[in-house]
Short mmCIF file of C-alpha atoms in Angstrom, two decimals:
data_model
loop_
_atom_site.label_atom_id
_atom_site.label_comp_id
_atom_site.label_asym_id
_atom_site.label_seq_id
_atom_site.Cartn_x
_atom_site.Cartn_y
_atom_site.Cartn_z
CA UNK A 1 0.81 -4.56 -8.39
CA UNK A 2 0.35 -4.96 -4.53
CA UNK A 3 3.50 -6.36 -3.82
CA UNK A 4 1.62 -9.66 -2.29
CA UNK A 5 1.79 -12.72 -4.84
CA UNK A 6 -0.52 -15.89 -4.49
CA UNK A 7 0.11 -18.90 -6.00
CA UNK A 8 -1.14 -21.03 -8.13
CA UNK A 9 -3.75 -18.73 -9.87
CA UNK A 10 -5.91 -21.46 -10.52
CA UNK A 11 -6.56 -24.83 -9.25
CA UNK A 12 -8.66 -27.49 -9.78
CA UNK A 13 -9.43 -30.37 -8.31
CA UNK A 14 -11.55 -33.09 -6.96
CA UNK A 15 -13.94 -33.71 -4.02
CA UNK A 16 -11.97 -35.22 -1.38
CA UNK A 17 -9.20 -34.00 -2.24
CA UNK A 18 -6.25 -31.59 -0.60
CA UNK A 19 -4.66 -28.81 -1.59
CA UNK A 20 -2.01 -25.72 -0.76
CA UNK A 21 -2.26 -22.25 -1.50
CA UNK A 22 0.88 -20.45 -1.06
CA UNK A 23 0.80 -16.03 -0.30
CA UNK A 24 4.27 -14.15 -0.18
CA UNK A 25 3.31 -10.73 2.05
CA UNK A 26 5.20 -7.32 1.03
CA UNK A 27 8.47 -7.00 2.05
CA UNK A 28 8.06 -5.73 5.63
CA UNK A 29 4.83 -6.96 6.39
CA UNK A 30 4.46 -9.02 9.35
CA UNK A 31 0.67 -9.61 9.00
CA UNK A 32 -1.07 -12.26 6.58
CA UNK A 33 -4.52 -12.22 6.52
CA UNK A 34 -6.78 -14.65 4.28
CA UNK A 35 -10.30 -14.13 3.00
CA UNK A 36 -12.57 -16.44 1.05
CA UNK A 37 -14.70 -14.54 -1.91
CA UNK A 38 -17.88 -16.51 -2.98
CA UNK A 39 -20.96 -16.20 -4.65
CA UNK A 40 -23.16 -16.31 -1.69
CA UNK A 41 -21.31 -15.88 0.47
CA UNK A 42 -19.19 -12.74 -0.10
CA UNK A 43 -15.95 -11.99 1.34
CA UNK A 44 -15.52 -13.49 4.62
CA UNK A 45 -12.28 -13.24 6.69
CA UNK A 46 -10.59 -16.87 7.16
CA UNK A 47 -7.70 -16.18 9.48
CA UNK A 48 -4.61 -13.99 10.17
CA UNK A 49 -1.74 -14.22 11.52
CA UNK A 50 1.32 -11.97 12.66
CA UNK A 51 4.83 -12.75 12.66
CA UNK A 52 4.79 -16.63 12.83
CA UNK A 53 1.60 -16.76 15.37
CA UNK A 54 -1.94 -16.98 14.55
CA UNK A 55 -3.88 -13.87 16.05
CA UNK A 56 -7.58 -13.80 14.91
CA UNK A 57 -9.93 -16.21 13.31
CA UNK A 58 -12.94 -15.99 11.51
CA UNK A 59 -15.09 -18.12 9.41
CA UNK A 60 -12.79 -20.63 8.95
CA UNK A 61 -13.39 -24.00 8.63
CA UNK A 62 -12.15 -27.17 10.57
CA UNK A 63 -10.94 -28.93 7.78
CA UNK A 64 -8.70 -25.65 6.71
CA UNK A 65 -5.70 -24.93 8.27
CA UNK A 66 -3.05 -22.18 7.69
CA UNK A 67 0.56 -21.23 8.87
CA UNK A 68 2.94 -18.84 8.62
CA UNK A 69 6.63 -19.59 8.56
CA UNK A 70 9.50 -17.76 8.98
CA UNK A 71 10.37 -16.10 6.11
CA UNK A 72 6.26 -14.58 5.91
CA UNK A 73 5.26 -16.57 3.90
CA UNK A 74 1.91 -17.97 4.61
CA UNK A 75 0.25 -21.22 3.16
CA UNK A 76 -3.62 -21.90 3.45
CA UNK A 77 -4.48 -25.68 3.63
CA UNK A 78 -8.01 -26.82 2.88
CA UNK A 79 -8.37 -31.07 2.65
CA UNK A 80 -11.56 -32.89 2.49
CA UNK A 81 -12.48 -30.39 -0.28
CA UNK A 82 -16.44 -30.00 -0.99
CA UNK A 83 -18.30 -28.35 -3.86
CA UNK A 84 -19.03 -25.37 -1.86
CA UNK A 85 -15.19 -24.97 -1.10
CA UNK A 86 -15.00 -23.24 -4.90
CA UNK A 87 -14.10 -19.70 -4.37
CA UNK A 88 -11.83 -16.93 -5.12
CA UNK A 89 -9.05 -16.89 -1.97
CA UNK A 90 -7.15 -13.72 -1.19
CA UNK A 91 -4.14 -13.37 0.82
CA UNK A 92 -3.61 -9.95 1.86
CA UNK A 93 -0.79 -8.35 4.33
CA UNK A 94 0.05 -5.28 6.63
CA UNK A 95 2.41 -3.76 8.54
CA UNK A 96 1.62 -4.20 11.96
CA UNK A 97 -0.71 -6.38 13.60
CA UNK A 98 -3.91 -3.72 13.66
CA UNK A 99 -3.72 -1.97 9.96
CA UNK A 100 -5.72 1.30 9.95
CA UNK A 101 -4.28 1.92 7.21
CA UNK A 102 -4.61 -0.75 4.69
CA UNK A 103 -4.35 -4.35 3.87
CA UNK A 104 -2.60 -4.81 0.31
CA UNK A 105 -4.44 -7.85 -1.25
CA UNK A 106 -3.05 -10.32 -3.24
CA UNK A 107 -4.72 -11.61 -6.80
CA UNK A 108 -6.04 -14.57 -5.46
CA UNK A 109 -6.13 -17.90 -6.26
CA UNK A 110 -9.02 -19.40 -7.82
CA UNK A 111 -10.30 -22.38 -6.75
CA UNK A 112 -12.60 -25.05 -8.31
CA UNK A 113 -13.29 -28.15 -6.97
CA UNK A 114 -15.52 -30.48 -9.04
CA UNK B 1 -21.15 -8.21 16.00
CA UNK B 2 -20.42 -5.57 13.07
CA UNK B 3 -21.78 -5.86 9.89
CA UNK B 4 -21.93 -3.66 6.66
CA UNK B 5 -25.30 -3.63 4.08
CA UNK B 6 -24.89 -2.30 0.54
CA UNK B 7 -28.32 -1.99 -0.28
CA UNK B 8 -27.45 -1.71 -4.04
CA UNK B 9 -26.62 -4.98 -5.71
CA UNK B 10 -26.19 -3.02 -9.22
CA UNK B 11 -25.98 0.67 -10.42
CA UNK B 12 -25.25 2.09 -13.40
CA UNK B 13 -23.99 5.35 -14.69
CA UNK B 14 -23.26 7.17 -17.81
CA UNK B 15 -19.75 7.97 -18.66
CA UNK B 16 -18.91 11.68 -16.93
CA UNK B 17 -21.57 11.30 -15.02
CA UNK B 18 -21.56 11.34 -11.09
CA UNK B 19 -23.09 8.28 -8.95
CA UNK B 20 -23.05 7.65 -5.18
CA UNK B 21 -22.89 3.85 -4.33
CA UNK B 22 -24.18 3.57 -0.51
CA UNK B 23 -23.20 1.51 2.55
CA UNK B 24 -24.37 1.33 6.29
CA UNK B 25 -22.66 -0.21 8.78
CA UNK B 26 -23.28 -1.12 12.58
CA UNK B 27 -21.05 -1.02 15.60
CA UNK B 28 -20.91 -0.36 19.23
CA UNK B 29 -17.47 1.66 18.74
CA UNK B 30 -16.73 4.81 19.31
CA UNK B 31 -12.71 4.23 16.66
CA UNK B 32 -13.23 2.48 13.72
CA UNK B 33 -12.30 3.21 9.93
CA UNK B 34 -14.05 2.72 7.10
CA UNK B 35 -13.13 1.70 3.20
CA UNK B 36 -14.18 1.54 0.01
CA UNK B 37 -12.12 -1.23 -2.14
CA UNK B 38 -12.56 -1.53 -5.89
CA UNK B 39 -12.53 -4.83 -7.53
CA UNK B 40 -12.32 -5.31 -11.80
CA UNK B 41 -12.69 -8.00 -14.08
CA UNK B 42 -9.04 -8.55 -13.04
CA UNK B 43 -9.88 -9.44 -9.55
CA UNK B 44 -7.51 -7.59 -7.62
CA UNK B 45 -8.90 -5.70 -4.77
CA UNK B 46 -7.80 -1.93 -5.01
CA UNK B 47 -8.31 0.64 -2.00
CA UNK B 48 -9.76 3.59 -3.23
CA UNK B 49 -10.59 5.58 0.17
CA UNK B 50 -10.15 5.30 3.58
CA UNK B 51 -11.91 7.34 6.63
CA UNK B 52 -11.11 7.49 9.99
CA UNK B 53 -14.57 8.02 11.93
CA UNK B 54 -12.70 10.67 14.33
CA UNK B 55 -12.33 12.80 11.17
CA UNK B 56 -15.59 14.72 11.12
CA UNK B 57 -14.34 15.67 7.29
CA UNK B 58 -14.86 13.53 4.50
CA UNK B 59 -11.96 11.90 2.78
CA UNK B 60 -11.46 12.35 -0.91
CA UNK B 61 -9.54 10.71 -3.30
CA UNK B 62 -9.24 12.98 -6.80
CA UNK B 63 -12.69 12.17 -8.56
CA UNK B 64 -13.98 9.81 -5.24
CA UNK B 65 -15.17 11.18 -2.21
CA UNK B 66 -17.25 10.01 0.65
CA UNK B 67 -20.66 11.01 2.46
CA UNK B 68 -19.38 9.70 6.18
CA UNK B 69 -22.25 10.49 8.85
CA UNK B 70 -21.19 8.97 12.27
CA UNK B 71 -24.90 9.21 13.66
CA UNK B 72 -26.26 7.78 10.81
CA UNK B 73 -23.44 5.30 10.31
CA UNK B 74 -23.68 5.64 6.95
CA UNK B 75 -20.55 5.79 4.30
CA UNK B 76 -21.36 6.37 0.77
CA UNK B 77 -19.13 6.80 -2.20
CA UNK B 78 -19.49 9.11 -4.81
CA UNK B 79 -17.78 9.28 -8.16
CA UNK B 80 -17.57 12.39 -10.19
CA UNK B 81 -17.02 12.30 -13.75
CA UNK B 82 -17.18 8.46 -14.10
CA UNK B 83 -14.88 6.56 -16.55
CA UNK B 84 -15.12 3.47 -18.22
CA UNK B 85 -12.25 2.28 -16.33
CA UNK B 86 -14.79 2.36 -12.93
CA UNK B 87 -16.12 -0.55 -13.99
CA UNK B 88 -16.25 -2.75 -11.17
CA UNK B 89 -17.53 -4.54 -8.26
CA UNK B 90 -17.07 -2.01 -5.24
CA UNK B 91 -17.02 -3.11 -1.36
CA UNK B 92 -17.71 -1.23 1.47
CA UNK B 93 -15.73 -2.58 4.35
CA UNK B 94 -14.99 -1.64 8.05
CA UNK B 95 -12.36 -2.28 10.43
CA UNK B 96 -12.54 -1.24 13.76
CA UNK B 97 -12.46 -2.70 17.71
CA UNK B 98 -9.83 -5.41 18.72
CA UNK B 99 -9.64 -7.58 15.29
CA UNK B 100 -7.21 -7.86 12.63
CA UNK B 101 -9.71 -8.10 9.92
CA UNK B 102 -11.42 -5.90 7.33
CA UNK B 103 -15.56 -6.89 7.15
CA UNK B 104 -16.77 -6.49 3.89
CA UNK B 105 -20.50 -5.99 2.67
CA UNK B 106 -22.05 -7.82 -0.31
CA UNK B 107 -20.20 -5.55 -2.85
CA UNK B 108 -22.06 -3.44 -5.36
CA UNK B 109 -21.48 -3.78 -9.50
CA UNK B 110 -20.94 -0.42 -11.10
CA UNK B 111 -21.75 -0.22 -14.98
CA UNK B 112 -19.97 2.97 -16.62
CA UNK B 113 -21.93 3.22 -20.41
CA UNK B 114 -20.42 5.13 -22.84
#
């Protein structure tokens, strides 16, 4: 156990639709990062953020947004959801805001969208 | 912009047995570390070694070790004694420079037969 939790574990929905994955970061960490695991496309880095703010983005899409609130917690939004958005998502967290050391990952939440 | 190869898509090894699962990577810095994460059936992603490419010696990890050449930039693992339990997709990844974010390659799937 990683001390980051994800929820739900699953999900599955429509095309079209919205929906709201939650991460809780270890107690401590200040840094959320999010990563989308797919088929083709591997896993790719989404966006992080540190403390409240959003500090680095990668392949992430416009019709995904994240946050992170106050308490750490972090919640990944994806709307206008498309067959291709089915994938494993990962929440992971550090320390600081640059981790040499390493990023504890969540389980994920799986994603389906049919 | 870095990236990371695993040439191997899928290895196999017989249990107690040693393989060495390979990566390359390419960057224009000089600090950067380098890790090796384990994934099972379970999904979770699990750190199994970490190098720091100022450390001319290679980490090692009880029965996992590394093969880290700077000039080469090349970072393999090798697992001594393998276990049914190794079972899984591994992934090279790098972090290094200004970002936040870990940057994985494709992943290789390790078979352990008993």
């Amino acid at each position: 156990d990683s001390g980051v939790t994800q929820t739900p574990k699953h999900l599955i929905t429509a095309t079209g639709q919205r929906v709201t994955l939650r991460c809780s970061p270890r107690s401590g960490d200040l840094s959320v990062y999010w990563y989308q695991q797919s088929l083709d496309q591997g896993l790719q880095f989404l966006i992080q953020y540190y403390n409240g703010e959003e500090r680095a983005k990668g392949n992430i899409l416009e019709r995904f947004s994240a946050q992170q609130f106050p308490d750490l917690h972090s919640e990944l939004n994806l709307s206008s959801l498309e067959l291709g958005d089915s994938a494993l998502y990962f929440c992971a967290s550090s320390a600081s805001l640059i981790s040499y050391n390493e990023q504890f990952f969540g389980p994920g939440t799986r994603l389906t969208v049919l | 912009a870095q990236t990371v190869t695993q040439s191997q898509p899928e290895m196999s090894v017989q249990e107690a047995e040693t393989v060495t699962l390979s990566c390359t990577y390419d960057t224009s810095e000089s600090d950067y570390y380098l890790f090796w994460y384990k994934q099972p059936p379970s999904r979770q992603m699990i750190l199994v070694i970490r190098q720091e490419a100022y450390k001319q010696q290679n980490a090692t990890e009880n029965r996992f070790s590394v093969n880290f050449q700077k000039a080469a930039k090349s970072f393999s693992l090798k697992i001594s004694d393998s276990q049914l339990g190794d079972a899984a997709m591994y992934f090279c990844a790098y972090y290094g420079g200004s970002q936040g974010n870990l940057i994985f390659g494709k992943g290789t799937k390790l078979s352990v037969k008993p």
